[in-house]
mmCIF file of C-alpha atoms and ligand atoms in Angstrom:
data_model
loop_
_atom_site.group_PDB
_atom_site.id
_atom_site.type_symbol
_atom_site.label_atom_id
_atom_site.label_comp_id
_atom_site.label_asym_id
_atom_site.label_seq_id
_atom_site.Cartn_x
_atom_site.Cartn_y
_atom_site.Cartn_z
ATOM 1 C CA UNK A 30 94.200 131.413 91.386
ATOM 2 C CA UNK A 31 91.267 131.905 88.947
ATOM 3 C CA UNK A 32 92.138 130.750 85.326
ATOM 4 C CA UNK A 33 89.534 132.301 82.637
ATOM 5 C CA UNK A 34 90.765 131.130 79.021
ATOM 6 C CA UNK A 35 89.231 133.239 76.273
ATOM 7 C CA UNK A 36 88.775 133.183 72.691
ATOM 8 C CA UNK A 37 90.714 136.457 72.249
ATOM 9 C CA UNK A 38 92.581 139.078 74.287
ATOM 10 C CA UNK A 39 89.800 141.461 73.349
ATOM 11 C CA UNK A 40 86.923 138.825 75.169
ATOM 12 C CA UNK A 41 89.403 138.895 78.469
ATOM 13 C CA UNK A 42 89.795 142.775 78.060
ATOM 14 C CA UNK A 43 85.900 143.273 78.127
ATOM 15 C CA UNK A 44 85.255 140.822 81.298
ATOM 16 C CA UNK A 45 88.375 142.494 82.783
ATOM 17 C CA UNK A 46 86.876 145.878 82.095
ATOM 18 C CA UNK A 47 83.240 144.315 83.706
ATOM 19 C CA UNK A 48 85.460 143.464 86.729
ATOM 20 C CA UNK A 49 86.501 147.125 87.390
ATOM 21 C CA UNK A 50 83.542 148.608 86.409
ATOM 22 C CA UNK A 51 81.446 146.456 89.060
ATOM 23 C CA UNK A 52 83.965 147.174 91.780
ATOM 24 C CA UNK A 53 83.550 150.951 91.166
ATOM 25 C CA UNK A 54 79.767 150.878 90.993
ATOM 26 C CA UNK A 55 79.850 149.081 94.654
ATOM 27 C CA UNK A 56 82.319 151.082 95.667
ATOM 28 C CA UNK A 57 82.805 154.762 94.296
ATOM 29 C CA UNK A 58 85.339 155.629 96.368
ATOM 30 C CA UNK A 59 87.491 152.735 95.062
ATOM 31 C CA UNK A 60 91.257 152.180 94.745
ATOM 32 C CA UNK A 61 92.146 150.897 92.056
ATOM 33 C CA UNK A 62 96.074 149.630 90.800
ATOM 34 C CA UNK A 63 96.992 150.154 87.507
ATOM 35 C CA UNK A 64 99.058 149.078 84.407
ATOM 36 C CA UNK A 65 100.790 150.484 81.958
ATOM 37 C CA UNK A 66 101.734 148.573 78.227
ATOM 38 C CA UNK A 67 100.369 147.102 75.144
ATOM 39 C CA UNK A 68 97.953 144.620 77.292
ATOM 40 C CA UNK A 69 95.332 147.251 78.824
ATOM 41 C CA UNK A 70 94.530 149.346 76.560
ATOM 42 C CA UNK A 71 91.736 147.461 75.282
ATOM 43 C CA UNK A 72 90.476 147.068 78.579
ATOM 44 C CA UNK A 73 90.776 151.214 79.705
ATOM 45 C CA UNK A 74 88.580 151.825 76.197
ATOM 46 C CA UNK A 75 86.163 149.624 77.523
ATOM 47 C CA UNK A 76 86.271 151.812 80.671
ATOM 48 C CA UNK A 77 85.966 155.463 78.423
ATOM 49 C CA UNK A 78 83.412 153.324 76.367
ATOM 50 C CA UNK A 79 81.194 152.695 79.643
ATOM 51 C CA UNK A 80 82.261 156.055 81.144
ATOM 52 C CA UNK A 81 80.591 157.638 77.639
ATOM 53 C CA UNK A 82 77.770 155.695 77.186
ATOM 54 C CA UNK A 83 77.004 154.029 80.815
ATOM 55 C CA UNK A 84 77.979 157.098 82.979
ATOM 56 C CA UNK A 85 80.599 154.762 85.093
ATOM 57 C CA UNK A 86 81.844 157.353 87.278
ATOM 58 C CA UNK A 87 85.251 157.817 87.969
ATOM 59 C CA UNK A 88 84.807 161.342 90.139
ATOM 60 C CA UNK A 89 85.747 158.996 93.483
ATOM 61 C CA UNK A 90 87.915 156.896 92.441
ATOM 62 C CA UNK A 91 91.453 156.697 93.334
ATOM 63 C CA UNK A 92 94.726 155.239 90.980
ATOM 64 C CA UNK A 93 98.110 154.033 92.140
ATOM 65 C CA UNK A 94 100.344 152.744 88.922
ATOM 66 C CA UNK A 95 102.315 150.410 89.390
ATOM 67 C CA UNK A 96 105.631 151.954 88.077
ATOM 68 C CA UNK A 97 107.559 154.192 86.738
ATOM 69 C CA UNK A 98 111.107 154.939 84.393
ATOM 70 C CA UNK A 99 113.439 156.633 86.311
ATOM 71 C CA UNK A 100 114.513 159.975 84.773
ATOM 72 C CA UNK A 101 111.452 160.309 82.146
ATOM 73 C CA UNK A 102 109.306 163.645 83.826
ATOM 74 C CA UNK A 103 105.313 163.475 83.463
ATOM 75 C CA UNK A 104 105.828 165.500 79.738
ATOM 76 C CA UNK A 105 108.173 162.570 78.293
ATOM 77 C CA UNK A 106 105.675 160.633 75.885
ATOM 78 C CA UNK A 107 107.147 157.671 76.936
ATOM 79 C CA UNK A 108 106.903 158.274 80.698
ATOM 80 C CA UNK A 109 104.020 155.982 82.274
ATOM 81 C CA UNK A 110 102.770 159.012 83.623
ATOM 82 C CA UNK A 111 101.990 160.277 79.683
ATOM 83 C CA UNK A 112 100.620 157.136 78.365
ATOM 84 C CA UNK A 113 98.178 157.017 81.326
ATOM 85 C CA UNK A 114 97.034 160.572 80.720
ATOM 86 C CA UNK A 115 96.750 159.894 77.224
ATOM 87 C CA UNK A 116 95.397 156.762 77.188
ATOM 88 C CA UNK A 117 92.608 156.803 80.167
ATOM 89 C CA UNK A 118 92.772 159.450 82.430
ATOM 90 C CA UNK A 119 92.086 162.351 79.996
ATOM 91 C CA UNK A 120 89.169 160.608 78.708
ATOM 92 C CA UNK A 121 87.028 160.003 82.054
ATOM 93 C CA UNK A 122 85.522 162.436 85.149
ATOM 94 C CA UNK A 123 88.333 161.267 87.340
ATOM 95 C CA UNK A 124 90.002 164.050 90.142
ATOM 96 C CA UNK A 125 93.616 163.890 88.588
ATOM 97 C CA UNK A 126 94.746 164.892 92.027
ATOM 98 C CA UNK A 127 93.534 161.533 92.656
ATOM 99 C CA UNK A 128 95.975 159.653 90.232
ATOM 100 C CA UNK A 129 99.370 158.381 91.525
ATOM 101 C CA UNK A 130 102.477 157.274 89.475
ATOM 102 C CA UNK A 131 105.480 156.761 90.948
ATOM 103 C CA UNK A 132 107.770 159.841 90.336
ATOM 104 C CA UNK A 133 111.030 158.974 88.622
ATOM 105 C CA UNK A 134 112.372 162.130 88.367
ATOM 106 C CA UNK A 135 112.317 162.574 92.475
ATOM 107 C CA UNK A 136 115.761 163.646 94.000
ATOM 108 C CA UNK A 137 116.081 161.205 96.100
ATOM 109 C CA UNK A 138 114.547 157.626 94.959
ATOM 110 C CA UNK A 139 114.411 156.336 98.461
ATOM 111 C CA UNK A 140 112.251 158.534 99.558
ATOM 112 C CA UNK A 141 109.780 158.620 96.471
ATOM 113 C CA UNK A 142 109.306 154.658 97.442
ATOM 114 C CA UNK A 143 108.632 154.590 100.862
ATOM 115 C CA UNK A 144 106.435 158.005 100.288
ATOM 116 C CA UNK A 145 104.377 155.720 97.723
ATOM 117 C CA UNK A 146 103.363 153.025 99.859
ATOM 118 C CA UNK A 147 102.347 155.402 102.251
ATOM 119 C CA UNK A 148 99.884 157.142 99.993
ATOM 120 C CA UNK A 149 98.647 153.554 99.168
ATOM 121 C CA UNK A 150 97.720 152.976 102.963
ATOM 122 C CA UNK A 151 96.689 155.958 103.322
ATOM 123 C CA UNK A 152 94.054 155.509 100.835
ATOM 124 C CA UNK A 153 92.838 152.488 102.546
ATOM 125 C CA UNK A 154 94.905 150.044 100.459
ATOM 126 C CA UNK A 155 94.594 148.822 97.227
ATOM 127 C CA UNK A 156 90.580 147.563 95.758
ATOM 128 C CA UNK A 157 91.747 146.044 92.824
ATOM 129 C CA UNK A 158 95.190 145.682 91.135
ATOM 130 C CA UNK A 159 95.647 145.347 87.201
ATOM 131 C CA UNK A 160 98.682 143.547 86.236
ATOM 132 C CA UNK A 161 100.709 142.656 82.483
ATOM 133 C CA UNK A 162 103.120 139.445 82.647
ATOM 134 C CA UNK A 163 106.481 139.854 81.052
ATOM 135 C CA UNK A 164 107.915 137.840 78.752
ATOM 136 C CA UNK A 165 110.458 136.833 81.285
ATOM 137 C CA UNK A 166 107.455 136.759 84.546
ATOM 138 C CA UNK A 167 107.903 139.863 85.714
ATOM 139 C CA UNK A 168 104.838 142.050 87.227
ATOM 140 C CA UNK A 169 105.242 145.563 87.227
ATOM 141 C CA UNK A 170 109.211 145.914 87.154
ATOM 142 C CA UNK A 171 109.922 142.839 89.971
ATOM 143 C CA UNK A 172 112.160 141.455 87.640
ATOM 144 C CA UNK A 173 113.156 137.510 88.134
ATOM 145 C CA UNK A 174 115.054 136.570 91.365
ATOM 146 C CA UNK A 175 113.532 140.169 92.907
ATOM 147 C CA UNK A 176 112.283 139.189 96.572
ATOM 148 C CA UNK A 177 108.521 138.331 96.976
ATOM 149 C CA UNK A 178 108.436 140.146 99.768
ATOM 150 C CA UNK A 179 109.748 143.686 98.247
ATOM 151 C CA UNK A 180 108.038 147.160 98.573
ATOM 152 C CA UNK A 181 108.041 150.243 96.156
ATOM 153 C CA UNK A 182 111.369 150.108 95.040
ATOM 154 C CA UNK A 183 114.317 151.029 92.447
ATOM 155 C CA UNK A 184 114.704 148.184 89.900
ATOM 156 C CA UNK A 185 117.011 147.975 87.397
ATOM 157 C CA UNK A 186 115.570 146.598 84.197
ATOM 158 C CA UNK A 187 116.534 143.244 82.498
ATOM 159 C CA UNK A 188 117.758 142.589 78.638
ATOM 160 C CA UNK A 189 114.864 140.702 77.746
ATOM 161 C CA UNK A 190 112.443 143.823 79.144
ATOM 162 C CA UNK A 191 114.873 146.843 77.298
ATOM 163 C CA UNK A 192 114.285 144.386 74.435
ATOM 164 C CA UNK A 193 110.860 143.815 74.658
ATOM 165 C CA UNK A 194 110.208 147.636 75.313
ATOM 166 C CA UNK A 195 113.010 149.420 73.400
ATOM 167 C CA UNK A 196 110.838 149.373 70.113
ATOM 168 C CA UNK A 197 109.158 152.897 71.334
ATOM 169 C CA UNK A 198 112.182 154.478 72.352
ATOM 170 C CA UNK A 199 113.766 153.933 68.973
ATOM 171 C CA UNK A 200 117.232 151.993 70.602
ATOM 172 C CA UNK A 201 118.043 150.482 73.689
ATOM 173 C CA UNK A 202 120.756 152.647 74.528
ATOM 174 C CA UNK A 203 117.869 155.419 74.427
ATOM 175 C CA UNK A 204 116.022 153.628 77.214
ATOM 176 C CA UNK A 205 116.048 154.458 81.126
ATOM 177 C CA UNK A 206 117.357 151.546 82.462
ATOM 178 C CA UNK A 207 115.804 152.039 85.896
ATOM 179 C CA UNK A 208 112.447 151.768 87.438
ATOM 180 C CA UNK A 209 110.867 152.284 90.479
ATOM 181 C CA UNK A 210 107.978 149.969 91.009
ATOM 182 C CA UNK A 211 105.567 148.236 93.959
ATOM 183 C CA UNK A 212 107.108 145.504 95.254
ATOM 184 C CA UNK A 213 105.683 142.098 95.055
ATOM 185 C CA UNK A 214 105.003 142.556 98.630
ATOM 186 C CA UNK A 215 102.884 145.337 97.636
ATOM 187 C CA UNK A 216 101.356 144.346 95.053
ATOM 188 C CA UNK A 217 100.115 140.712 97.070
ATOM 189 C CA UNK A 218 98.604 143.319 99.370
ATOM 190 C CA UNK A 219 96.332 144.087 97.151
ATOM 191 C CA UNK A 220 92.364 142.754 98.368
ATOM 192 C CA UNK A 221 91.832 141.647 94.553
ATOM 193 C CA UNK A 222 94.158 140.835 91.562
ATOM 194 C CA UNK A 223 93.041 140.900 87.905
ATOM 195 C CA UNK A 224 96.534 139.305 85.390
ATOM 196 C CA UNK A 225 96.184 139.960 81.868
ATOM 197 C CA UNK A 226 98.179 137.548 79.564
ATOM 198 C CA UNK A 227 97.416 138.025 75.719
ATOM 199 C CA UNK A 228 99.651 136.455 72.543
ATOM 200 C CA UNK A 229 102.491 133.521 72.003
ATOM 201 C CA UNK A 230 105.197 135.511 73.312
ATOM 202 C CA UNK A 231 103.273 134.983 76.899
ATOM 203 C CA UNK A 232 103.453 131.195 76.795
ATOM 204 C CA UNK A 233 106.250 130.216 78.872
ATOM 205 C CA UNK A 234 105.755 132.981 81.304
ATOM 206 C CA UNK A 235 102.244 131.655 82.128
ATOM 207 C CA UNK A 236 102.919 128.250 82.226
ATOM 208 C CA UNK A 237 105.562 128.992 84.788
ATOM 209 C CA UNK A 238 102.922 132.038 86.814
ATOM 210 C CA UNK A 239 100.079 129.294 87.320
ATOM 211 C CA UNK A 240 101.665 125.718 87.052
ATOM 212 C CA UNK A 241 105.673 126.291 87.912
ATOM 213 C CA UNK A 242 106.833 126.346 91.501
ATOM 214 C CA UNK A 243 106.268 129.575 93.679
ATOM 215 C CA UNK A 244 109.725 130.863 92.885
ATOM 216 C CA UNK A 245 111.480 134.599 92.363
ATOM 217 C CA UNK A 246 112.772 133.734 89.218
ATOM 218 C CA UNK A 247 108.999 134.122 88.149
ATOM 219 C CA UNK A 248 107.615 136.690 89.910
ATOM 220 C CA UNK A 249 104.431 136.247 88.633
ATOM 221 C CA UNK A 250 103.908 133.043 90.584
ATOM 222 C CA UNK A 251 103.801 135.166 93.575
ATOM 223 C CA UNK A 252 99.867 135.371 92.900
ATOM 224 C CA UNK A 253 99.750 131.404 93.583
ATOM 225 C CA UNK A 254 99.466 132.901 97.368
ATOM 226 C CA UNK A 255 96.999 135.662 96.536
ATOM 227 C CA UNK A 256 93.206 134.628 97.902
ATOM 228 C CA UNK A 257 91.476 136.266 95.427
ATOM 229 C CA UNK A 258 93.927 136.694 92.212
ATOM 230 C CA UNK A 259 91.977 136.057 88.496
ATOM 231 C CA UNK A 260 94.120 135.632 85.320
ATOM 232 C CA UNK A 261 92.986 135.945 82.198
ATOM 233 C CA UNK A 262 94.158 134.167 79.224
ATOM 234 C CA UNK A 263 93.074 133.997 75.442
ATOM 235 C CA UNK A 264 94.350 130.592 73.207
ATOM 236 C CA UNK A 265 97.616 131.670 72.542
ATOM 237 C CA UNK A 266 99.050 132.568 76.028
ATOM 238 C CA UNK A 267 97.404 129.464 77.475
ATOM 239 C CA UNK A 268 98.615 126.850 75.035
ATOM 240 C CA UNK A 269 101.393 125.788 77.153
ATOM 241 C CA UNK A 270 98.954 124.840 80.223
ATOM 242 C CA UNK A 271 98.967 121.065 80.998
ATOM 243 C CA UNK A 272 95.721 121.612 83.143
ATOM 244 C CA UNK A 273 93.563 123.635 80.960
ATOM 245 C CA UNK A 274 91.307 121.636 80.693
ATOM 246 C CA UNK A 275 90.976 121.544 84.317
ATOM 247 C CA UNK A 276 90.404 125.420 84.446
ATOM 248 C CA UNK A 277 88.071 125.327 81.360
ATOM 249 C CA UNK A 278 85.981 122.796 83.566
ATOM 250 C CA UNK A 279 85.924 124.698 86.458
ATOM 251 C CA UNK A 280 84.962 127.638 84.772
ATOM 252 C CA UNK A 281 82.326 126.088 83.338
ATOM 253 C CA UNK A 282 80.813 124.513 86.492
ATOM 254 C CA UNK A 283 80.889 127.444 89.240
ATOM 255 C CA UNK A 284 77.698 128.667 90.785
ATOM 256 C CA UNK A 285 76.626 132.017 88.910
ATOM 257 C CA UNK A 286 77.668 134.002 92.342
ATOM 258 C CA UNK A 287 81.127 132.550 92.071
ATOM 259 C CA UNK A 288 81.895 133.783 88.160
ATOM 260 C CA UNK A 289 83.979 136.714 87.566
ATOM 261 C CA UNK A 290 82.030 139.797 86.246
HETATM 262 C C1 LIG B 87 103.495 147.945 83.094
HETATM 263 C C2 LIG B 87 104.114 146.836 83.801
HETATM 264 C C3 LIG B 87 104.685 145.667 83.100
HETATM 265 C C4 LIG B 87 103.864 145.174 81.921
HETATM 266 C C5 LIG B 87 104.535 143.979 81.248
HETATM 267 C C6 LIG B 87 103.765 143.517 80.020
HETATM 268 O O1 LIG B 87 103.047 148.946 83.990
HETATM 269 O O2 LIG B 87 104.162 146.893 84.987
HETATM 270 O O3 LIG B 87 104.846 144.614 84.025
HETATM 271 O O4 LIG B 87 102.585 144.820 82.369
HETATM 272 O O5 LIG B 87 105.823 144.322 80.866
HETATM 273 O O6 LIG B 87 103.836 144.504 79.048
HETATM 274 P P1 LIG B 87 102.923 144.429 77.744
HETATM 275 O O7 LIG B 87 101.529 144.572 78.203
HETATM 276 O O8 LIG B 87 103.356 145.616 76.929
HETATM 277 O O9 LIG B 87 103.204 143.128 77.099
#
């Protein structure tokens, strides 16, 4: 795993944004895995940003989310589906047709799930996945104790994440408490991972994703066995490392063809 420590989360957003930008100029026909929640949206303005003024073209590329509320439909403004259209897709050349979320209002859930990975293989697999860490380690909606090994499935959300997500839906009891989302299996598919982990509310969660045991009740330490999995970091999330200075010196001594950009 690739630590990168940052000054802020809006350093790590910009050198996560160079990452996606340089796989899509190598590869225009991309896949690329996406993220909903507070954490990207720093990085998807850098993308609209380059998009405006760089002419990084999306017209190619193709986007697989990685979840979904069960029940909200594509209008809902809380619906992942909304908040990507609002917050990325709307604002660059890219083929909506070309744009997957999972669809929580399907009649039958099964189905949806196993339809999903399909599309993903399909499409070649996945170029480059953006993930969030919960509070509590999840990625995507693999909440803690969730098999490593799971596909696109039906989740059903924990307290701490109806907490940490209720805010926007005015109450709890307002919120879907249901997901579908890739499975950890899924997401480890993946050729490249890019974790962003911004603010003190983050701590424990990364501590646990890079230095705890491989274990389910962090999901996030799944990427421990991913070959090519960066996470980036600003001072707050990383202050619980006991090795950061470790990463900070490894960062600092790679060969310019091994740095992330
Ligand atoms: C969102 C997702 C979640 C979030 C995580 C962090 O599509 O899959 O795993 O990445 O809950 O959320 P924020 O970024 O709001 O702290």
């Amino acid at each position: 795993m690739e630590v990168l420590i940052r000054d802020n989360p809006d350093v790590g957003c910009l050198l996560g944004a160079k990452m996606f930008a340089s796989v899509i100029r190598e590869k225009p026909h991309a896949v690329l895995g996406l993220a909903t929640g507070r954490t990207p949206l720093r990085l998807y303005q850098e993308l609209i940003r380059m998009h405006r003024d760089e002419g990084l073209d999306f017209s190619r590329v193709t986007t697989f989310n990685l979840d979904e509320y069960v029940g909200l439909p594509a209008t809902h403004d809380q619906s992942y589906r909304y908040f990507m259209r609002e917050n990325f897709f709307r604002h660059i050349n890219i083929d909506q047709t070309r744009t997957h979320v999972p669809d929580g209002t399907a009649a039958d859930l099964h189905t949806e799930c196993r339809g999903y990975e399909q599309k993903i293989a399909d499409a070649g697999g996945i170029d480059l996945q953006l993930l969030g860490l919960g509070r509590n380690g999840h990625i995507g909606f693999n909440e803690p104790t969730g098999s490593l090994r799971s596909r696109t499935w039906i989740k059903i959300l924990s307290e701490q994440t109806l907490k940490d997500n209720s805010a926007v839906f005015g109450s709890i009891e307002k919120m879907p408490k249901h997901a579908l989302t890739m499975g950890i299996g899924t997401i480890l598919d993946a050729k490249r991972i890019l974790l962003l982990a911004f603010g003190p509310a983050k701590v424990r969660a990364v501590e646990h994703m890079i230095e705890g045991p491989l274990a389910a009740i962090c999901p996030g330490s799944a990427l421990q066995q991913h070959p090519r999995a960066t996470v980036i970091l600003d001072e707050n999330s990383a202050a619980g490392l006991h090795y950061a200075d470790h990463y900070r010196w490894i960062d600092q001594h790679k060969f310019d063809w091994q740095r992330t950009k």
